Short mmCIF file of C-alpha atoms in Angstrom, two decimals:
data_model
loop_
_atom_site.label_atom_id
_atom_site.label_comp_id
_atom_site.label_asym_id
_atom_site.label_seq_id
_atom_site.Cartn_x
_atom_site.Cartn_y
_atom_site.Cartn_z
CA MET A 1 -14.32 -70.35 45.78
CA GLY A 2 -10.95 -70.27 44.03
CA LYS A 3 -9.64 -67.69 41.61
CA GLU A 4 -11.07 -67.98 38.08
CA VAL A 5 -8.55 -69.51 35.71
CA LYS A 6 -8.31 -67.27 32.66
CA THR A 7 -8.35 -68.69 29.16
CA ASN A 8 -6.60 -67.10 26.18
CA ALA A 9 -10.00 -65.76 25.07
CA MET A 10 -10.48 -63.99 28.41
CA ARG A 11 -6.93 -62.61 28.44
CA ILE A 12 -7.48 -61.08 24.98
CA LEU A 13 -10.70 -59.43 26.13
CA ASP A 14 -8.95 -58.14 29.28
CA LYS A 15 -6.05 -56.77 27.22
CA ASN A 16 -8.50 -54.94 24.96
CA LYS A 17 -10.52 -53.69 27.96
CA ILE A 18 -13.66 -55.39 26.69
CA PRO A 19 -16.15 -56.36 29.41
CA TYR A 20 -17.40 -59.93 29.49
CA GLU A 21 -19.20 -62.28 31.82
CA ILE A 22 -18.09 -65.86 32.55
CA LEU A 23 -20.60 -68.70 32.79
CA ASN A 24 -19.22 -72.02 33.98
CA TYR A 25 -21.19 -75.23 33.67
CA GLU A 26 -20.64 -78.87 34.54
CA CYS A 27 -19.42 -80.79 31.53
CA GLY A 28 -16.96 -83.65 31.38
CA GLU A 29 -16.90 -83.96 27.60
CA PHE A 30 -18.04 -82.29 24.38
CA ILE A 31 -21.68 -81.24 24.29
CA ASP A 32 -23.31 -79.30 21.49
CA GLY A 33 -24.33 -75.66 21.70
CA LEU A 34 -27.99 -76.36 22.44
CA HIS A 35 -27.04 -78.42 25.50
CA THR A 36 -24.57 -75.72 26.55
CA ALA A 37 -27.31 -73.05 26.37
CA GLU A 38 -29.56 -75.31 28.43
CA ALA A 39 -26.79 -75.85 31.01
CA THR A 40 -26.05 -72.12 31.36
CA GLY A 41 -29.58 -70.79 30.94
CA ALA A 42 -28.39 -68.71 27.96
CA PRO A 43 -31.05 -67.72 25.40
CA VAL A 44 -30.67 -69.99 22.36
CA GLU A 45 -31.01 -67.12 19.87
CA GLN A 46 -28.09 -65.29 21.55
CA SER A 47 -25.85 -68.37 21.72
CA PHE A 48 -23.25 -68.87 19.01
CA LYS A 49 -20.91 -71.70 18.05
CA THR A 50 -17.46 -71.40 16.51
CA LEU A 51 -16.72 -73.37 13.34
CA VAL A 52 -13.34 -73.56 11.64
CA MET A 53 -13.20 -74.18 7.91
CA GLN A 54 -10.60 -74.36 5.22
CA GLY A 55 -10.96 -72.75 1.82
CA LYS A 56 -9.86 -74.07 -1.56
CA SER A 57 -6.80 -71.80 -1.15
CA ARG A 58 -5.85 -73.82 2.02
CA GLN A 59 -6.50 -70.69 4.17
CA TYR A 60 -8.42 -71.26 7.42
CA TYR A 61 -11.51 -69.26 8.37
CA VAL A 62 -13.58 -68.92 11.51
CA PHE A 63 -17.38 -68.72 11.39
CA VAL A 64 -19.43 -67.78 14.45
CA ILE A 65 -23.04 -68.79 13.86
CA PRO A 66 -26.19 -69.32 15.94
CA ILE A 67 -26.09 -72.69 17.74
CA ALA A 68 -29.38 -73.91 16.28
CA ASP A 69 -28.34 -73.22 12.68
CA GLU A 70 -26.15 -74.89 10.08
CA VAL A 71 -23.60 -73.11 7.96
CA ASP A 72 -24.37 -72.61 4.28
CA LEU A 73 -21.07 -73.61 2.66
CA LYS A 74 -21.69 -71.62 -0.53
CA ALA A 75 -22.61 -68.45 1.40
CA ALA A 76 -19.60 -68.98 3.71
CA ALA A 77 -17.26 -69.33 0.72
CA ARG A 78 -18.69 -66.17 -0.87
CA ALA A 79 -18.28 -64.24 2.41
CA VAL A 80 -14.54 -64.97 2.48
CA GLY A 81 -13.92 -64.79 -1.28
CA GLU A 82 -13.24 -68.50 -1.78
CA LYS A 83 -14.49 -70.92 -4.45
CA SER A 84 -15.44 -73.33 -1.67
CA VAL A 85 -14.92 -74.02 2.05
CA GLU A 86 -15.20 -77.17 4.10
CA MET A 87 -15.16 -77.99 7.79
CA ILE A 88 -11.81 -79.05 9.16
CA HIS A 89 -11.60 -82.56 10.62
CA VAL A 90 -12.24 -82.88 14.35
CA LYS A 91 -8.80 -84.48 14.75
CA ASP A 92 -7.18 -81.30 13.35
CA ILE A 93 -8.95 -78.76 15.62
CA THR A 94 -6.29 -78.66 18.34
CA ALA A 95 -3.35 -78.53 15.91
CA ILE A 96 -4.90 -75.63 13.97
CA THR A 97 -6.58 -73.62 16.74
CA GLY A 98 -4.97 -74.66 20.02
CA TYR A 99 -8.45 -75.49 21.31
CA VAL A 100 -10.32 -78.78 21.76
CA ARG A 101 -13.69 -79.64 20.23
CA GLY A 102 -16.39 -78.02 22.34
CA GLY A 103 -14.00 -75.40 23.72
CA CYS A 104 -13.14 -73.56 20.52
CA SER A 105 -13.47 -69.78 20.85
CA PRO A 106 -13.09 -67.23 18.04
CA LEU A 107 -10.72 -65.43 20.43
CA GLY A 108 -7.21 -66.63 21.24
CA MET A 109 -6.55 -69.24 18.58
CA LYS A 110 -2.92 -70.05 17.75
CA LYS A 111 -3.26 -67.66 14.80
CA GLN A 112 -5.87 -65.03 14.07
CA PHE A 113 -7.85 -66.32 11.10
CA PRO A 114 -10.32 -64.25 9.05
CA THR A 115 -13.53 -64.34 11.07
CA ILE A 116 -17.17 -64.03 10.02
CA VAL A 117 -19.89 -63.55 12.63
CA HIS A 118 -23.45 -64.24 11.52
CA GLU A 119 -25.30 -60.98 11.00
CA SER A 120 -28.02 -61.90 13.53
CA ALA A 121 -25.49 -61.25 16.32
CA ALA A 122 -25.63 -57.52 15.55
CA ALA A 123 -29.17 -57.37 16.95
CA PHE A 124 -27.99 -58.21 20.49
CA ASP A 125 -26.09 -56.21 23.07
CA LYS A 126 -24.36 -59.43 24.11
CA ILE A 127 -23.89 -62.90 22.67
CA TYR A 128 -22.77 -66.13 24.30
CA ILE A 129 -19.67 -67.82 22.87
CA SER A 130 -17.18 -70.40 24.08
CA GLY A 131 -14.83 -69.09 26.71
CA GLY A 132 -12.01 -71.22 25.29
CA ARG A 133 -12.48 -74.28 27.46
CA ILE A 134 -15.13 -76.99 27.74
CA GLY A 135 -17.45 -75.97 30.56
CA THR A 136 -16.92 -72.22 30.11
CA SER A 137 -19.00 -69.75 28.12
CA ILE A 138 -18.58 -65.99 28.02
CA THR A 139 -20.88 -63.17 27.06
CA VAL A 140 -19.47 -60.40 24.93
CA ASN A 141 -20.78 -57.52 22.88
CA PRO A 142 -20.76 -58.71 19.22
CA ASP A 143 -19.38 -55.41 17.86
CA SER A 144 -16.54 -55.59 20.40
CA LEU A 145 -15.87 -59.20 19.39
CA LEU A 146 -15.69 -58.17 15.71
CA ALA A 147 -13.28 -55.35 16.54
CA VAL A 148 -10.90 -57.67 18.40
CA VAL A 149 -10.89 -60.44 15.77
CA ARG A 150 -11.01 -57.89 12.92
CA GLY A 151 -14.03 -59.76 11.59
CA GLN A 152 -17.16 -58.88 9.72
CA TYR A 153 -20.85 -59.70 9.75
CA ALA A 154 -22.37 -61.83 6.97
CA ASP A 155 -25.33 -64.14 6.42
CA VAL A 156 -23.71 -67.57 6.24
CA ILE A 157 -26.42 -69.87 7.57
CA ARG A 158 -28.61 -72.31 5.69
CA HIS A 159 -32.15 -71.06 5.08
CA GLU A 160 -34.77 -73.73 4.44
#
């Protein structure tokens, strides 16, 4: 087996001496978080997706939410002090973040944007997030993730 190719997300964790585990899975194209959890065997409730949004002020924000949930746009806007937020267009992901759809990690984007991690992550000793490349997930302690991205916990998911 060859040497693991590090992503920006992994290099940032290494630099900050934060332990993580790499889970690689076969995937030729974008698959959603539920399929990723299935492919890696990761518990769904501990698996999180990374969403990038833009506020009315034109500022970008990163939201890390459970894969089975949808973001509540009003709650997300409140959490970052904006009047409103909206998802960025898929075609803009790479230009804004440096990542491709399906490989977007809250760590190692072109710029560090204000980051909100859903409060449910705090209940776990580790969560599963994108490793910064399609086919790669990493596990990381959510408090350690927050410290590195200088983020905060908030409830930003839709409740039925």
